[in-house]
mmCIF file of C-alpha atoms and ligand atoms in Angstrom:
data_model
loop_
_atom_site.group_PDB
_atom_site.id
_atom_site.type_symbol
_atom_site.label_atom_id
_atom_site.label_comp_id
_atom_site.label_asym_id
_atom_site.label_seq_id
_atom_site.Cartn_x
_atom_site.Cartn_y
_atom_site.Cartn_z
ATOM 1 C CA MET A 1 6.242 42.300 25.257
ATOM 2 C CA GLU A 2 4.725 39.006 26.260
ATOM 3 C CA ARG A 3 1.682 39.314 28.544
ATOM 4 C CA GLY A 4 3.307 37.087 31.188
ATOM 5 C CA VAL A 5 6.452 39.208 31.350
ATOM 6 C CA GLN A 6 4.360 42.361 31.463
ATOM 7 C CA ALA A 7 2.341 40.966 34.364
ATOM 8 C CA ILE A 8 5.499 40.102 36.316
ATOM 9 C CA ILE A 9 6.944 43.582 35.791
ATOM 10 C CA GLN A 10 3.652 45.163 36.865
ATOM 11 C CA MET A 11 3.603 42.967 39.959
ATOM 12 C CA GLN A 12 7.153 44.026 40.860
ATOM 13 C CA ILE A 13 6.209 47.691 40.403
ATOM 14 C CA ASN A 14 3.206 47.195 42.659
ATOM 15 C CA ILE A 15 5.259 45.487 45.353
ATOM 16 C CA MET A 16 7.980 48.138 45.177
ATOM 17 C CA SER A 17 5.544 51.019 45.347
ATOM 18 C CA ARG A 18 4.021 49.521 48.475
ATOM 19 C CA PHE A 19 7.410 49.606 50.188
ATOM 20 C CA ILE A 20 8.268 53.011 48.821
ATOM 21 C CA ASP A 21 4.966 54.428 50.039
ATOM 22 C CA SER A 22 5.023 52.643 53.343
ATOM 23 C CA LYS A 23 5.358 54.862 56.380
ATOM 24 C CA TYR A 24 6.426 51.939 58.499
ATOM 25 C CA THR A 25 10.066 51.253 59.132
ATOM 26 C CA LEU A 26 11.735 48.895 56.733
ATOM 27 C CA ALA A 27 14.384 47.777 59.204
ATOM 28 C CA GLY A 28 14.876 44.050 59.101
ATOM 29 C CA THR A 29 12.952 43.516 55.880
ATOM 30 C CA GLY A 30 16.011 43.397 53.677
ATOM 31 C CA TYR A 31 14.612 46.244 51.610
ATOM 32 C CA GLN A 32 16.649 49.044 53.171
ATOM 33 C CA ASN A 33 19.082 49.090 50.274
ATOM 34 C CA LEU A 34 16.294 49.242 47.743
ATOM 35 C CA CYS A 35 14.807 52.295 49.423
ATOM 36 C CA TYR A 36 18.179 53.929 49.959
ATOM 37 C CA THR A 37 18.947 53.541 46.255
ATOM 38 C CA PHE A 38 15.693 55.181 45.180
ATOM 39 C CA ASP A 39 15.606 57.646 48.094
ATOM 40 C CA MET A 40 11.835 57.635 47.867
ATOM 41 C CA THR A 41 10.695 56.671 51.343
ATOM 42 C CA TYR A 42 7.420 58.170 52.445
ATOM 43 C CA GLN A 43 7.901 61.766 53.574
ATOM 44 C CA GLY A 44 4.411 62.876 54.467
ATOM 45 C CA LEU A 45 1.500 64.547 52.717
ATOM 46 C CA ILE A 46 3.000 67.877 51.672
ATOM 47 C CA HIS A 47 5.888 66.074 50.050
ATOM 48 C CA LYS A 48 3.640 63.586 48.287
ATOM 49 C CA TYR A 49 0.663 65.730 47.285
ATOM 50 C CA GLY A 50 1.911 69.314 47.614
ATOM 51 C CA HIS A 51 1.626 69.819 43.835
ATOM 52 C CA LEU A 52 -2.123 69.112 44.072
ATOM 53 C CA LEU A 53 -2.756 71.397 47.044
ATOM 54 C CA ASP A 54 -3.413 75.120 46.940
ATOM 55 C CA LEU A 55 -0.780 76.147 49.490
ATOM 56 C CA PRO A 56 1.500 79.228 49.450
ATOM 57 C CA PRO A 57 5.092 78.424 48.382
ATOM 58 C CA HIS A 58 6.464 79.104 51.874
ATOM 59 C CA THR A 59 4.475 76.071 53.119
ATOM 60 C CA SER A 60 6.525 73.330 51.493
ATOM 61 C CA ALA A 61 9.764 75.168 52.285
ATOM 62 C CA SER A 62 8.945 74.781 55.982
ATOM 63 C CA ALA A 63 7.025 71.485 55.884
ATOM 64 C CA VAL A 64 6.278 70.144 59.356
ATOM 65 C CA SER A 65 5.409 66.482 59.072
ATOM 66 C CA LEU A 66 4.946 63.449 61.301
ATOM 67 C CA LEU A 67 4.525 61.240 58.209
ATOM 68 C CA GLU A 68 0.759 61.604 58.465
ATOM 69 C CA GLY A 69 -1.597 60.094 55.897
ATOM 70 C CA ASN A 70 -0.974 56.916 53.893
ATOM 71 C CA THR A 71 -3.568 55.225 56.111
ATOM 72 C CA PRO A 72 -4.968 51.799 55.207
ATOM 73 C CA LEU A 73 -8.182 51.148 53.345
ATOM 74 C CA ILE A 74 -9.360 47.946 54.990
ATOM 75 C CA LYS A 75 -11.903 45.647 53.391
ATOM 76 C CA ALA A 76 -14.680 44.947 55.901
ATOM 77 C CA ASP A 77 -16.454 41.852 54.570
ATOM 78 C CA ASN A 78 -17.833 40.813 57.951
ATOM 79 C CA VAL A 79 -19.658 44.082 58.533
ATOM 80 C CA ALA A 80 -20.805 44.145 54.887
ATOM 81 C CA HIS A 81 -22.206 40.646 55.409
ATOM 82 C CA GLN A 82 -23.963 41.770 58.571
ATOM 83 C CA LEU A 83 -25.576 44.605 56.609
ATOM 84 C CA GLY A 84 -26.961 42.191 54.044
ATOM 85 C CA GLY A 85 -23.888 41.588 51.888
ATOM 86 C CA ARG A 86 -23.693 41.867 48.108
ATOM 87 C CA PHE A 87 -21.581 45.023 48.233
ATOM 88 C CA GLU A 88 -17.962 45.942 48.887
ATOM 89 C CA LEU A 89 -17.239 47.854 52.073
ATOM 90 C CA PHE A 90 -13.908 49.477 52.946
ATOM 91 C CA ILE A 91 -12.880 51.308 56.094
ATOM 92 C CA LYS A 92 -10.539 54.273 55.650
ATOM 93 C CA TYR A 93 -8.897 53.923 59.046
ATOM 94 C CA GLU A 94 -7.861 57.452 59.914
ATOM 95 C CA GLY A 95 -7.247 56.557 63.545
ATOM 96 C CA LEU A 96 -3.828 55.347 62.376
ATOM 97 C CA ASN A 97 -2.553 58.863 61.782
ATOM 98 C CA PRO A 98 0.301 59.988 64.098
ATOM 99 C CA THR A 99 -1.906 61.613 66.738
ATOM 100 C CA GLY A 100 -4.740 59.128 66.230
ATOM 101 C CA SER A 101 -7.113 61.105 64.023
ATOM 102 C CA PHE A 102 -7.599 62.525 60.522
ATOM 103 C CA LYS A 103 -6.827 66.024 61.804
ATOM 104 C CA ASP A 104 -3.113 65.459 61.138
ATOM 105 C CA ARG A 105 -3.742 65.736 57.381
ATOM 106 C CA GLY A 106 -4.934 69.301 57.691
ATOM 107 C CA MET A 107 -2.588 70.182 60.511
ATOM 108 C CA THR A 108 0.599 69.435 58.557
ATOM 109 C CA ALA A 109 -0.601 72.004 56.008
ATOM 110 C CA ALA A 110 -1.885 74.646 58.448
ATOM 111 C CA VAL A 111 1.115 74.529 60.798
ATOM 112 C CA SER A 112 3.654 74.440 57.937
ATOM 113 C CA GLU A 113 2.008 77.487 56.393
ATOM 114 C CA ALA A 114 1.962 79.320 59.726
ATOM 115 C CA LEU A 115 5.614 78.493 60.392
ATOM 116 C CA GLY A 116 6.623 79.545 56.884
ATOM 117 C CA ARG A 117 5.321 83.067 57.427
ATOM 118 C CA GLY A 118 6.935 83.392 60.815
ATOM 119 C CA THR A 119 3.996 82.768 63.156
ATOM 120 C CA THR A 120 5.038 81.649 66.620
ATOM 121 C CA THR A 121 1.718 80.592 68.178
ATOM 122 C CA VAL A 122 -1.287 78.582 66.974
ATOM 123 C CA ILE A 123 -4.706 78.387 68.580
ATOM 124 C CA CYS A 124 -7.846 76.304 68.106
ATOM 125 C CA ALA A 125 -11.190 75.464 69.635
ATOM 126 C CA SER A 126 -11.661 71.734 69.823
ATOM 127 C CA THR A 127 -13.713 68.783 70.927
ATOM 128 C CA GLY A 128 -10.317 67.115 71.425
ATOM 129 C CA ASN A 129 -8.739 65.737 68.280
ATOM 130 C CA THR A 130 -7.877 69.059 66.667
ATOM 131 C CA ALA A 131 -6.338 70.079 70.004
ATOM 132 C CA ALA A 132 -4.054 67.035 70.157
ATOM 133 C CA SER A 133 -3.058 67.386 66.521
ATOM 134 C CA ALA A 134 -2.386 71.141 66.710
ATOM 135 C CA ALA A 135 -0.327 70.609 69.860
ATOM 136 C CA ALA A 136 1.797 67.863 68.271
ATOM 137 C CA TYR A 137 2.551 69.740 65.037
ATOM 138 C CA ALA A 138 3.233 72.979 66.937
ATOM 139 C CA ALA A 139 5.644 71.074 69.209
ATOM 140 C CA ARG A 140 7.489 69.696 66.206
ATOM 141 C CA ALA A 141 7.643 73.154 64.648
ATOM 142 C CA GLY A 142 8.937 74.740 67.855
ATOM 143 C CA MET A 143 5.769 76.839 68.146
ATOM 144 C CA LYS A 144 3.420 77.461 71.065
ATOM 145 C CA SER A 145 -0.086 76.043 71.011
ATOM 146 C CA ILE A 146 -3.200 77.143 72.871
ATOM 147 C CA VAL A 147 -6.311 74.973 72.804
ATOM 148 C CA LEU A 148 -9.809 75.858 74.014
ATOM 149 C CA ILE A 149 -12.023 72.915 74.912
ATOM 150 C CA PRO A 150 -15.576 72.601 76.252
ATOM 151 C CA GLN A 151 -15.333 71.892 79.977
ATOM 152 C CA GLY A 152 -15.707 68.233 80.915
ATOM 153 C CA LYS A 153 -16.659 67.119 77.398
ATOM 154 C CA VAL A 154 -13.334 66.022 75.965
ATOM 155 C CA ALA A 155 -12.387 62.327 75.949
ATOM 156 C CA ALA A 156 -9.422 61.273 78.089
ATOM 157 C CA GLY A 157 -7.058 60.237 75.277
ATOM 158 C CA LYS A 158 -7.437 63.579 73.515
ATOM 159 C CA LEU A 159 -6.931 65.740 76.572
ATOM 160 C CA ALA A 160 -3.926 63.644 77.613
ATOM 161 C CA GLY A 161 -2.465 64.063 74.112
ATOM 162 C CA ALA A 162 -2.837 67.834 74.114
ATOM 163 C CA ILE A 163 -1.146 68.023 77.526
ATOM 164 C CA ALA A 164 1.623 65.593 76.587
ATOM 165 C CA TYR A 165 2.473 67.595 73.448
ATOM 166 C CA GLY A 166 2.770 70.706 75.595
ATOM 167 C CA ALA A 167 -0.325 72.730 74.688
ATOM 168 C CA ARG A 168 -1.702 75.440 76.932
ATOM 169 C CA VAL A 169 -5.104 73.829 77.566
ATOM 170 C CA ILE A 170 -7.979 76.113 78.549
ATOM 171 C CA GLN A 171 -11.453 74.814 79.398
ATOM 172 C CA ILE A 172 -14.406 76.986 78.453
ATOM 173 C CA ASP A 173 -17.506 76.888 80.581
ATOM 174 C CA GLY A 174 -19.548 76.561 77.406
ATOM 175 C CA SER A 175 -19.780 74.565 74.173
ATOM 176 C CA PHE A 176 -17.372 73.977 71.275
ATOM 177 C CA ASP A 177 -19.342 76.629 69.384
ATOM 178 C CA ASP A 178 -18.626 79.197 72.132
ATOM 179 C CA ALA A 179 -14.942 78.281 72.082
ATOM 180 C CA LEU A 180 -14.813 78.650 68.291
ATOM 181 C CA THR A 181 -16.339 82.139 68.476
ATOM 182 C CA MET A 182 -13.664 83.096 71.004
ATOM 183 C CA VAL A 183 -10.692 81.844 68.971
ATOM 184 C CA ILE A 184 -11.995 83.657 65.886
ATOM 185 C CA GLN A 185 -12.262 86.875 67.897
ATOM 186 C CA ILE A 186 -8.809 86.560 69.420
ATOM 187 C CA THR A 187 -7.062 85.786 66.123
ATOM 188 C CA ASN A 188 -8.737 88.828 64.535
ATOM 189 C CA LYS A 189 -7.063 90.918 67.199
ATOM 190 C CA HIS A 190 -3.675 89.279 67.801
ATOM 191 C CA PRO A 191 -0.993 87.699 65.576
ATOM 192 C CA ILE A 192 -1.913 84.114 66.499
ATOM 193 C CA CYS A 193 -2.717 81.594 63.775
ATOM 194 C CA LEU A 194 -6.136 79.926 63.848
ATOM 195 C CA VAL A 195 -5.839 76.236 62.939
ATOM 196 C CA ASN A 196 -9.487 75.208 63.016
ATOM 197 C CA SER A 197 -10.906 74.061 59.680
ATOM 198 C CA ILE A 198 -11.973 77.637 58.904
ATOM 199 C CA ASN A 199 -8.299 77.888 57.979
ATOM 200 C CA PRO A 200 -8.321 77.061 54.232
ATOM 201 C CA TYR A 201 -5.034 75.132 54.439
ATOM 202 C CA ARG A 202 -6.665 72.587 56.767
ATOM 203 C CA ILE A 203 -9.136 71.837 53.970
ATOM 204 C CA GLU A 204 -6.340 71.540 51.419
ATOM 205 C CA GLY A 205 -4.447 69.036 53.584
ATOM 206 C CA GLN A 206 -7.525 66.947 54.295
ATOM 207 C CA LYS A 207 -8.279 66.564 50.565
ATOM 208 C CA THR A 208 -5.434 64.038 50.492
ATOM 209 C CA ALA A 209 -7.633 61.341 52.047
ATOM 210 C CA ALA A 210 -9.834 61.422 48.945
ATOM 211 C CA PHE A 211 -6.735 61.182 46.730
ATOM 212 C CA GLU A 212 -5.482 58.133 48.634
ATOM 213 C CA ILE A 213 -8.835 56.344 48.361
ATOM 214 C CA CYS A 214 -8.999 56.962 44.600
ATOM 215 C CA GLU A 215 -5.435 55.751 44.148
ATOM 216 C CA VAL A 216 -6.047 52.487 45.990
ATOM 217 C CA LEU A 217 -9.403 51.744 44.338
ATOM 218 C CA GLU A 218 -8.241 53.161 40.997
ATOM 219 C CA SER A 219 -11.481 55.167 40.983
ATOM 220 C CA ALA A 220 -13.737 56.916 43.468
ATOM 221 C CA PRO A 221 -16.120 54.651 45.421
ATOM 222 C CA ASP A 222 -19.855 54.744 44.653
ATOM 223 C CA TRP A 223 -20.609 56.029 48.150
ATOM 224 C CA LEU A 224 -18.490 57.644 50.834
ATOM 225 C CA CYS A 225 -19.971 57.856 54.316
ATOM 226 C CA LEU A 226 -18.476 59.897 57.129
ATOM 227 C CA PRO A 227 -19.329 61.672 60.395
ATOM 228 C CA VAL A 228 -20.081 65.399 60.262
ATOM 229 C CA GLY A 229 -19.316 67.809 63.095
ATOM 230 C CA ASN A 230 -17.910 71.215 62.194
ATOM 231 C CA ALA A 231 -18.142 70.036 58.556
ATOM 232 C CA GLY A 232 -14.532 70.634 57.521
ATOM 233 C CA ASN A 233 -13.905 67.011 56.602
ATOM 234 C CA ILE A 234 -16.924 66.523 54.353
ATOM 235 C CA THR A 235 -15.958 69.802 52.625
ATOM 236 C CA SER A 236 -12.414 68.501 52.124
ATOM 237 C CA TYR A 237 -13.415 65.088 50.796
ATOM 238 C CA TRP A 238 -15.802 66.611 48.286
ATOM 239 C CA ALA A 239 -13.178 69.099 47.101
ATOM 240 C CA GLY A 240 -10.612 66.287 46.884
ATOM 241 C CA PHE A 241 -12.878 63.985 44.897
ATOM 242 C CA LYS A 242 -13.902 66.769 42.524
ATOM 243 C CA GLN A 243 -10.264 67.610 41.891
ATOM 244 C CA TYR A 244 -9.053 64.025 41.460
ATOM 245 C CA CYS A 245 -12.010 62.825 39.395
ATOM 246 C CA GLY A 246 -11.775 65.986 37.292
ATOM 247 C CA LEU A 247 -8.150 65.213 36.463
ATOM 248 C CA LYS A 248 -8.901 61.569 35.616
ATOM 249 C CA SER A 249 -12.324 62.165 34.017
ATOM 250 C CA ALA A 250 -13.703 59.647 36.517
ATOM 251 C CA ASP A 251 -17.141 59.397 38.169
ATOM 252 C CA LEU A 252 -17.704 61.163 41.475
ATOM 253 C CA PRO A 253 -18.953 59.380 44.603
ATOM 254 C CA GLN A 254 -22.203 60.112 46.416
ATOM 255 C CA ILE A 255 -21.629 61.454 49.904
ATOM 256 C CA LEU A 256 -23.507 60.310 52.979
ATOM 257 C CA GLY A 257 -22.801 62.727 55.834
ATOM 258 C CA VAL A 258 -23.951 61.557 59.252
ATOM 259 C CA GLN A 259 -24.593 63.607 62.389
ATOM 260 C CA ALA A 260 -25.511 62.487 65.895
ATOM 261 C CA ALA A 261 -29.232 63.031 66.516
ATOM 262 C CA GLY A 262 -28.570 65.285 69.538
ATOM 263 C CA ALA A 263 -26.221 67.482 67.498
ATOM 264 C CA ALA A 264 -27.774 67.505 64.037
ATOM 265 C CA PRO A 265 -28.148 71.141 62.895
ATOM 266 C CA LEU A 266 -27.712 70.215 59.230
ATOM 267 C CA VAL A 267 -30.550 67.707 59.386
ATOM 268 C CA LEU A 268 -32.843 69.949 61.449
ATOM 269 C CA GLY A 269 -32.078 72.996 59.308
ATOM 270 C CA HIS A 270 -31.227 75.242 62.251
ATOM 271 C CA PRO A 271 -28.460 75.627 64.869
ATOM 272 C CA VAL A 272 -28.682 73.503 68.015
ATOM 273 C CA GLU A 273 -28.119 75.559 71.169
ATOM 274 C CA ASN A 274 -27.255 72.714 73.520
ATOM 275 C CA PRO A 275 -25.883 69.846 71.446
ATOM 276 C CA GLU A 276 -25.541 66.547 73.303
ATOM 277 C CA THR A 277 -24.193 63.179 72.180
ATOM 278 C CA VAL A 278 -21.984 60.346 73.392
ATOM 279 C CA ALA A 279 -19.898 61.059 70.268
ATOM 280 C CA THR A 280 -18.289 64.107 71.915
ATOM 281 C CA ALA A 281 -16.041 64.743 68.901
ATOM 282 C CA ILE A 282 -19.090 65.858 66.897
ATOM 283 C CA ARG A 283 -20.991 67.581 69.715
ATOM 284 C CA ILE A 284 -21.375 70.740 67.636
ATOM 285 C CA GLY A 285 -24.480 72.878 67.155
ATOM 286 C CA LYS A 286 -23.309 75.503 64.627
ATOM 287 C CA PRO A 287 -20.966 73.938 62.071
ATOM 288 C CA ALA A 288 -18.587 76.502 60.595
ATOM 289 C CA ARG A 289 -18.730 74.887 57.156
ATOM 290 C CA GLY A 290 -22.379 73.838 57.312
ATOM 291 C CA GLU A 291 -23.275 75.446 53.975
ATOM 292 C CA GLN A 292 -20.472 73.610 52.207
ATOM 293 C CA ALA A 293 -21.528 70.314 53.784
ATOM 294 C CA LEU A 294 -25.067 70.749 52.463
ATOM 295 C CA GLN A 295 -23.632 71.660 49.076
ATOM 296 C CA ALA A 296 -21.444 68.524 49.020
ATOM 297 C CA ALA A 297 -24.459 66.353 49.812
ATOM 298 C CA GLU A 298 -26.591 68.041 47.167
ATOM 299 C CA GLU A 299 -23.990 68.180 44.385
ATOM 300 C CA SER A 300 -23.060 64.525 44.935
ATOM 301 C CA LYS A 301 -26.699 63.421 45.006
ATOM 302 C CA GLY A 302 -26.057 62.182 48.511
ATOM 303 C CA LYS A 303 -27.557 63.302 51.811
ATOM 304 C CA ILE A 304 -26.979 64.273 55.413
ATOM 305 C CA ILE A 305 -28.804 62.217 57.999
ATOM 306 C CA ALA A 306 -28.774 61.639 61.757
ATOM 307 C CA VAL A 307 -28.425 58.523 63.927
ATOM 308 C CA SER A 308 -29.024 57.959 67.634
ATOM 309 C CA ASP A 309 -26.315 57.489 70.244
ATOM 310 C CA GLU A 310 -27.456 53.889 70.587
ATOM 311 C CA GLN A 311 -26.882 53.245 66.880
ATOM 312 C CA ILE A 312 -23.432 54.845 67.140
ATOM 313 C CA LEU A 313 -22.371 52.681 70.073
ATOM 314 C CA ASP A 314 -23.806 49.532 68.497
ATOM 315 C CA MET A 315 -21.781 50.179 65.359
ATOM 316 C CA GLN A 316 -18.657 50.922 67.372
ATOM 317 C CA LYS A 317 -19.015 47.494 69.009
ATOM 318 C CA MET A 318 -19.840 45.727 65.748
ATOM 319 C CA LEU A 319 -16.781 47.094 63.997
ATOM 320 C CA ALA A 320 -14.495 46.112 66.872
ATOM 321 C CA LYS A 321 -15.979 42.653 67.326
ATOM 322 C CA LEU A 322 -16.415 41.690 63.666
ATOM 323 C CA GLU A 323 -13.382 43.357 62.100
ATOM 324 C CA GLY A 324 -10.922 44.072 64.916
ATOM 325 C CA ILE A 325 -11.150 47.794 64.191
ATOM 326 C CA TRP A 326 -11.746 49.881 67.299
ATOM 327 C CA VAL A 327 -12.721 53.476 66.658
ATOM 328 C CA GLU A 328 -13.991 56.253 68.888
ATOM 329 C CA PRO A 329 -17.786 56.756 68.932
ATOM 330 C CA ALA A 330 -17.866 59.697 66.478
ATOM 331 C CA SER A 331 -15.873 57.611 64.035
ATOM 332 C CA ALA A 332 -18.527 54.899 63.939
ATOM 333 C CA THR A 333 -21.210 57.451 63.056
ATOM 334 C CA GLY A 334 -20.729 57.340 59.276
ATOM 335 C CA LEU A 335 -21.023 53.578 59.252
ATOM 336 C CA ALA A 336 -24.028 53.685 61.607
ATOM 337 C CA GLY A 337 -25.711 55.998 59.100
ATOM 338 C CA LEU A 338 -24.915 53.609 56.263
ATOM 339 C CA ALA A 339 -26.410 50.710 58.252
ATOM 340 C CA GLN A 340 -29.574 52.713 58.918
ATOM 341 C CA GLU A 341 -30.040 53.613 55.263
ATOM 342 C CA VAL A 342 -29.282 50.116 53.960
ATOM 343 C CA GLU A 343 -31.500 48.374 56.517
ATOM 344 C CA SER A 344 -34.428 50.709 55.802
ATOM 345 C CA GLY A 345 -34.050 50.118 52.058
ATOM 346 C CA ARG A 346 -33.521 53.843 51.368
ATOM 347 C CA LEU A 347 -30.012 53.209 50.077
ATOM 348 C CA LYS A 348 -29.417 50.452 47.538
ATOM 349 C CA VAL A 349 -25.825 49.313 47.742
ATOM 350 C CA GLU A 350 -26.025 46.021 45.877
ATOM 351 C CA GLY A 351 -22.998 45.643 43.612
ATOM 352 C CA LYS A 352 -21.579 48.959 44.820
ATOM 353 C CA ARG A 353 -18.329 50.013 46.448
ATOM 354 C CA VAL A 354 -18.715 51.891 49.702
ATOM 355 C CA VAL A 355 -16.000 53.567 51.778
ATOM 356 C CA ALA A 356 -16.693 54.441 55.419
ATOM 357 C CA VAL A 357 -14.309 56.965 56.929
ATOM 358 C CA CYS A 358 -13.390 56.091 60.507
ATOM 359 C CA THR A 359 -11.910 59.336 61.708
ATOM 360 C CA GLY A 360 -10.301 58.565 65.078
ATOM 361 C CA HIS A 361 -8.850 55.669 67.092
ATOM 362 C CA GLY A 362 -10.778 53.885 69.840
ATOM 363 C CA LEU A 363 -7.978 54.618 72.310
ATOM 364 C CA LYS A 364 -8.990 58.275 72.216
ATOM 365 C CA ASP A 365 -12.033 57.507 74.330
ATOM 366 C CA PRO A 366 -11.452 54.383 76.442
ATOM 367 C CA ASP A 367 -13.987 55.433 79.100
ATOM 368 C CA VAL A 368 -16.931 54.895 76.797
ATOM 369 C CA ILE A 369 -16.060 51.182 76.815
ATOM 370 C CA THR A 370 -14.870 50.737 80.391
ATOM 371 C CA LYS A 371 -17.324 52.875 82.349
ATOM 372 C CA ASP A 372 -20.149 50.307 82.459
ATOM 373 C CA MET A 373 -17.908 47.267 82.220
ATOM 374 C CA PRO A 374 -17.767 44.749 85.072
ATOM 375 C CA PRO A 375 -14.132 44.211 86.119
ATOM 376 C CA PRO A 376 -12.581 41.157 84.409
ATOM 377 C CA LEU A 377 -12.770 37.898 86.342
ATOM 378 C CA VAL A 378 -10.071 37.271 88.960
ATOM 379 C CA VAL A 379 -8.754 33.715 89.473
ATOM 380 C CA PRO A 380 -6.068 32.376 91.817
ATOM 381 C CA PRO A 381 -2.662 31.786 90.148
ATOM 382 C CA ARG A 382 -3.227 28.021 89.655
ATOM 383 C CA LEU A 383 -3.645 26.093 86.387
ATOM 384 C CA GLU A 384 -6.741 24.212 87.625
ATOM 385 C CA ALA A 385 -8.454 27.472 88.494
ATOM 386 C CA LEU A 386 -7.835 28.765 84.966
ATOM 387 C CA GLU A 387 -8.992 25.477 83.430
ATOM 388 C CA GLU A 388 -12.134 25.633 85.487
ATOM 389 C CA VAL A 389 -13.149 29.007 84.070
ATOM 390 C CA ILE A 390 -12.052 28.693 80.420
ATOM 391 C CA LEU A 391 -12.860 25.056 79.622
ATOM 392 C CA GLU A 392 -16.401 23.778 79.579
HETATM 393 N N1 LIG B 401 -14.667 62.471 63.783
HETATM 394 C C1 LIG B 401 -13.812 62.843 64.741
HETATM 395 C C2 LIG B 401 -13.096 61.775 65.487
HETATM 396 C C3 LIG B 401 -13.598 64.207 65.024
HETATM 397 O O1 LIG B 401 -12.745 64.557 65.973
HETATM 398 C C4 LIG B 401 -14.332 65.180 64.298
HETATM 399 C C5 LIG B 401 -14.157 66.595 64.571
HETATM 400 C C6 LIG B 401 -15.198 64.735 63.290
HETATM 401 C C7 LIG B 401 -15.340 63.379 63.070
HETATM 402 C C8 LIG B 401 -15.987 65.673 62.463
HETATM 403 O O2 LIG B 401 -15.188 66.339 61.534
HETATM 404 O O3 LIG B 401 -15.635 68.661 62.227
HETATM 405 O O4 LIG B 401 -14.566 68.148 60.053
HETATM 406 O O5 LIG B 401 -16.967 67.611 60.446
HETATM 407 N N2 LIG B 401 -13.475 67.044 65.519
HETATM 408 C C9 LIG B 401 -13.175 68.482 65.741
HETATM 409 C C10 LIG B 401 -12.167 68.631 66.853
HETATM 410 C C11 LIG B 401 -14.362 69.335 65.860
HETATM 411 O O6 LIG B 401 -12.127 69.673 67.496
HETATM 412 O O7 LIG B 401 -11.372 67.723 67.069
HETATM 413 P P1 LIG B 401 -15.615 67.770 61.028
#
């Protein structure tokens, strides 16, 4: 076949697969018929990647999905430029999942598995995002959800989500780590399904983010940086990359895991009794999968580092102002760690491809932006008054 014809066919395949994969509605695009004919519209992660996930057969039979996953990988040239340029930077924007965080990837798997074996109630300890996600998937499955959260330390958007989706929300006068101990104890005693990332199906579901990145880039990136809290996500990414790159005989990425300095047990080498950080999502002192996180860093020839709250908030602002991507503080932590390493010269990224995982949407924690903000200017409802303030 002629090269030109081949190129056109390839282009058409690419365009079609974008529509077929798209989770957004096709109404009004004129492509409804095309999708109807192929009956291949996006149906969520278990449907798309179930064959690559180690899930019991009853999971896919009872798949509970909100069409999670399929999140964009956004090129961030402005931030890359700010960090010195000469490398490619992509944001895996996980805040665009149905409940606003990456947790939905693992939750579709964990809740589907629980439903498939007849469980009626799920429970989790959470800094907020797991709670909202568990509550939403349980609601869709017709199950009850109970969420334990550290008192007064959960951002408004997460708490509101958990309540809206109908969870039984219980505050613990203690930390996330205390709450996690309690949900482990209660699920050992009663037939309630634990949906924290200790649940192996959460890890299986979250591997799909690594698959998606490799599919878009047609290889793994050179570096992947991400925030680390309870360490389920770093464990999942590493497992996902090892599986995908193993199948394709491709090179593995190096992993940069980043903790908040006030909650950095994996950097300090010991648990933190009273973790404290503005990034409340990762305010965790005893990560359940800490060993696996350290293993991922070591095996990938990467590392786990810590950054200050100030660095986290600066990066949150930079990403919003330079790229139009607003993420919650914890979600800016991976990128803040990358900036620290690049600026200090410890990490050479020239000519490399770097993916920063931004785990949750900025709307999850609006207070962090508005609490110190002066109220916006008020002007009388007259054109001249507006002209006076906006024109020089
Ligand atoms: N980013 C966000 C926005 C999170 O909510 C979390 C964890 C992490 C990063 C860290 O991921 O725990 O797998 O290392 N949130 C959990 C929760 C603890 O309860 O929502 P991890």
